[in-house]
Amino acid sequence: MSRGRRLTETECLSITRERSRGVAAAELAARYDVSLKSIYNAANHASERQVANASRSRVVGIRVSERDLKGFDAALGRRGIAHRSDAMRRLMLAADDILRPDETTEVPLVC
């Protein structure tokens, strides 16, 4: 067994998934030609990365009309935003300001 081989990021994530399904560490070590310690480290470090980066690990989907989507895309184009996902991230980061009630009106927002 080679002791100097480094696992790729893709391999580390694959090992994490397989370990969570109950695949034995020894089986994975033989398959990837690395030590047991490398398997345990890969699984532990990958799970830590997912926790630290949880904001990027969720998928959010919504249904909108064709008209609304075209309007949204047009607004993105006017602002030079190339991807809807970038725009949605910006909207989520600005949600506190966007959703704050207008102080000049006493009427609460109804969703």
PDB file of C-alpha atoms in Angstrom:
ATOM      1  CA  MET A   1       0.000   0.000   0.000  1.00  0.00           C
ATOM      2  CA  SER A   2       1.376   3.378  -0.986  1.00  0.00           C
ATOM      3  CA  ARG A   3       1.747   5.788   1.932  1.00  0.00           C
ATOM      4  CA  GLY A   4       2.494   8.930  -0.087  1.00  0.00           C
ATOM      5  CA  ARG A   5      -0.663   9.186  -2.183  1.00  0.00           C
ATOM      6  CA  ARG A   6      -2.853  12.228  -1.582  1.00  0.00           C
ATOM      7  CA  LEU A   7      -6.592  11.986  -2.035  1.00  0.00           C
ATOM      8  CA  THR A   8      -8.298  14.477  -4.314  1.00  0.00           C
ATOM      9  CA  GLU A   9     -11.164  16.643  -3.072  1.00  0.00           C
ATOM     10  CA  THR A  10     -13.617  14.541  -5.078  1.00  0.00           C
ATOM     11  CA  GLU A  11     -12.258  11.343  -3.557  1.00  0.00           C
ATOM     12  CA  CYS A  12     -12.528  12.800  -0.034  1.00  0.00           C
ATOM     13  CA  LEU A  13     -16.171  13.710  -0.562  1.00  0.00           C
ATOM     14  CA  SER A  14     -16.880  10.294  -2.079  1.00  0.00           C
ATOM     15  CA  ILE A  15     -15.244   8.601   0.921  1.00  0.00           C
ATOM     16  CA  THR A  16     -17.385  10.687   3.271  1.00  0.00           C
ATOM     17  CA  ARG A  17     -20.575   9.647   1.463  1.00  0.00           C
ATOM     18  CA  GLU A  18     -19.590   5.981   1.441  1.00  0.00           C
ATOM     19  CA  ARG A  19     -18.584   6.003   5.124  1.00  0.00           C
ATOM     20  CA  SER A  20     -21.965   7.529   6.005  1.00  0.00           C
ATOM     21  CA  ARG A  21     -23.606   4.600   4.156  1.00  0.00           C
ATOM     22  CA  GLY A  22     -21.646   2.143   6.310  1.00  0.00           C
ATOM     23  CA  VAL A  23     -18.869   1.072   3.934  1.00  0.00           C
ATOM     24  CA  ALA A  24     -15.931  -0.252   5.965  1.00  0.00           C
ATOM     25  CA  ALA A  25     -12.877   1.978   6.243  1.00  0.00           C
ATOM     26  CA  ALA A  26     -10.606  -0.978   5.393  1.00  0.00           C
ATOM     27  CA  GLU A  27     -12.512  -1.574   2.154  1.00  0.00           C
ATOM     28  CA  LEU A  28     -12.171   2.094   1.170  1.00  0.00           C
ATOM     29  CA  ALA A  29      -8.464   2.116   2.083  1.00  0.00           C
ATOM     30  CA  ALA A  30      -7.871  -0.842  -0.234  1.00  0.00           C
ATOM     31  CA  ARG A  31      -9.958   0.682  -3.022  1.00  0.00           C
ATOM     32  CA  TYR A  32      -8.203   4.080  -2.910  1.00  0.00           C
ATOM     33  CA  ASP A  33      -4.792   2.572  -2.086  1.00  0.00           C
ATOM     34  CA  VAL A  34      -4.284   4.679   1.049  1.00  0.00           C
ATOM     35  CA  SER A  35      -3.942   4.017   4.785  1.00  0.00           C
ATOM     36  CA  LEU A  36      -6.846   3.640   7.211  1.00  0.00           C
ATOM     37  CA  LYS A  37      -5.770   6.907   8.814  1.00  0.00           C
ATOM     38  CA  SER A  38      -6.170   8.661   5.446  1.00  0.00           C
ATOM     39  CA  ILE A  39      -9.725   7.330   5.171  1.00  0.00           C
ATOM     40  CA  TYR A  40     -10.648   8.502   8.675  1.00  0.00           C
ATOM     41  CA  ASN A  41      -9.015  11.902   8.077  1.00  0.00           C
ATOM     42  CA  ALA A  42     -10.773  12.343   4.736  1.00  0.00           C
ATOM     43  CA  ALA A  43     -14.178  11.555   6.237  1.00  0.00           C
ATOM     44  CA  ASN A  44     -13.657  13.804   9.276  1.00  0.00           C
ATOM     45  CA  HIS A  45     -12.245  16.760   7.368  1.00  0.00           C
ATOM     46  CA  ALA A  46     -14.917  16.608   4.659  1.00  0.00           C
ATOM     47  CA  SER A  47     -17.698  16.643   7.248  1.00  0.00           C
ATOM     48  CA  GLU A  48     -16.053  19.653   8.957  1.00  0.00           C
ATOM     49  CA  ARG A  49     -15.929  21.507   5.634  1.00  0.00           C
ATOM     50  CA  GLN A  50     -19.621  20.877   5.047  1.00  0.00           C
ATOM     51  CA  VAL A  51     -20.489  22.296   8.480  1.00  0.00           C
ATOM     52  CA  ALA A  52     -18.264  25.337   7.997  1.00  0.00           C
ATOM     53  CA  ASN A  53     -19.678  26.003   4.557  1.00  0.00           C
ATOM     54  CA  ALA A  54     -23.313  25.113   5.158  1.00  0.00           C
ATOM     55  CA  SER A  55     -24.577  28.319   3.553  1.00  0.00           C
ATOM     56  CA  ARG A  56     -23.405  27.032   0.197  1.00  0.00           C
ATOM     57  CA  SER A  57     -24.633  23.464   0.628  1.00  0.00           C
ATOM     58  CA  ARG A  58     -28.376  24.061   0.396  1.00  0.00           C
ATOM     59  CA  VAL A  59     -30.470  24.301  -2.751  1.00  0.00           C
ATOM     60  CA  VAL A  60     -33.414  26.681  -2.781  1.00  0.00           C
ATOM     61  CA  GLY A  61     -36.021  26.480  -5.513  1.00  0.00           C
ATOM     62  CA  ILE A  62     -39.088  28.564  -6.279  1.00  0.00           C
ATOM     63  CA  ARG A  63     -41.781  28.587  -8.945  1.00  0.00           C
ATOM     64  CA  VAL A  64     -42.346  31.813 -10.819  1.00  0.00           C
ATOM     65  CA  SER A  65     -44.289  32.771 -13.895  1.00  0.00           C
ATOM     66  CA  GLU A  66     -42.534  33.125 -17.221  1.00  0.00           C
ATOM     67  CA  ARG A  67     -43.276  36.858 -17.103  1.00  0.00           C
ATOM     68  CA  ASP A  68     -41.692  37.276 -13.656  1.00  0.00           C
ATOM     69  CA  LEU A  69     -38.624  35.289 -14.696  1.00  0.00           C
ATOM     70  CA  LYS A  70     -38.131  37.400 -17.824  1.00  0.00           C
ATOM     71  CA  GLY A  71     -38.450  40.554 -15.731  1.00  0.00           C
ATOM     72  CA  PHE A  72     -35.928  39.232 -13.212  1.00  0.00           C
ATOM     73  CA  ASP A  73     -33.466  38.303 -15.977  1.00  0.00           C
ATOM     74  CA  ALA A  74     -33.883  41.754 -17.543  1.00  0.00           C
ATOM     75  CA  ALA A  75     -33.156  43.418 -14.188  1.00  0.00           C
ATOM     76  CA  LEU A  76     -30.042  41.262 -13.792  1.00  0.00           C
ATOM     77  CA  GLY A  77     -28.879  42.201 -17.275  1.00  0.00           C
ATOM     78  CA  ARG A  78     -29.278  45.918 -16.546  1.00  0.00           C
ATOM     79  CA  ARG A  79     -27.101  45.509 -13.463  1.00  0.00           C
ATOM     80  CA  GLY A  80     -24.470  43.339 -15.140  1.00  0.00           C
ATOM     81  CA  ILE A  81     -25.243  40.244 -13.063  1.00  0.00           C
ATOM     82  CA  ALA A  82     -24.575  37.185 -15.209  1.00  0.00           C
ATOM     83  CA  HIS A  83     -26.076  34.426 -13.043  1.00  0.00           C
ATOM     84  CA  ARG A  84     -29.372  34.096 -11.202  1.00  0.00           C
ATOM     85  CA  SER A  85     -27.616  32.293  -8.350  1.00  0.00           C
ATOM     86  CA  ASP A  86     -25.375  35.325  -7.770  1.00  0.00           C
ATOM     87  CA  ALA A  87     -28.416  37.587  -7.679  1.00  0.00           C
ATOM     88  CA  MET A  88     -30.232  35.310  -5.238  1.00  0.00           C
ATOM     89  CA  ARG A  89     -27.194  35.251  -2.925  1.00  0.00           C
ATOM     90  CA  ARG A  90     -27.110  39.052  -2.980  1.00  0.00           C
ATOM     91  CA  LEU A  91     -30.829  39.212  -2.222  1.00  0.00           C
ATOM     92  CA  MET A  92     -30.455  36.805   0.686  1.00  0.00           C
ATOM     93  CA  LEU A  93     -27.561  38.798   2.135  1.00  0.00           C
ATOM     94  CA  ALA A  94     -29.604  41.994   1.841  1.00  0.00           C
ATOM     95  CA  ALA A  95     -32.839  40.442   3.154  1.00  0.00           C
ATOM     96  CA  ASP A  96     -32.704  42.263   6.486  1.00  0.00           C
ATOM     97  CA  ASP A  97     -32.750  45.653   4.771  1.00  0.00           C
ATOM     98  CA  ILE A  98     -35.199  44.637   2.050  1.00  0.00           C
ATOM     99  CA  LEU A  99     -37.748  43.084   4.410  1.00  0.00           C
ATOM    100  CA  ARG A 100     -37.563  45.750   7.130  1.00  0.00           C
ATOM    101  CA  PRO A 101     -40.927  47.576   7.387  1.00  0.00           C
ATOM    102  CA  ASP A 102     -41.023  51.123   6.113  1.00  0.00           C
ATOM    103  CA  GLU A 103     -40.860  53.419   9.142  1.00  0.00           C
ATOM    104  CA  THR A 104     -43.094  56.031   7.503  1.00  0.00           C
ATOM    105  CA  THR A 105     -46.022  53.630   7.252  1.00  0.00           C
ATOM    106  CA  GLU A 106     -47.570  51.723  10.114  1.00  0.00           C
ATOM    107  CA  VAL A 107     -48.905  48.939   7.887  1.00  0.00           C
ATOM    108  CA  PRO A 108     -46.978  45.657   8.357  1.00  0.00           C
ATOM    109  CA  LEU A 109     -45.886  43.651   5.328  1.00  0.00           C
ATOM    110  CA  VAL A 110     -48.159  40.698   4.590  1.00  0.00           C
ATOM    111  CA  CYS A 111     -46.661  37.756   2.723  1.00  0.00           C
TER     112      CYS A 111
END
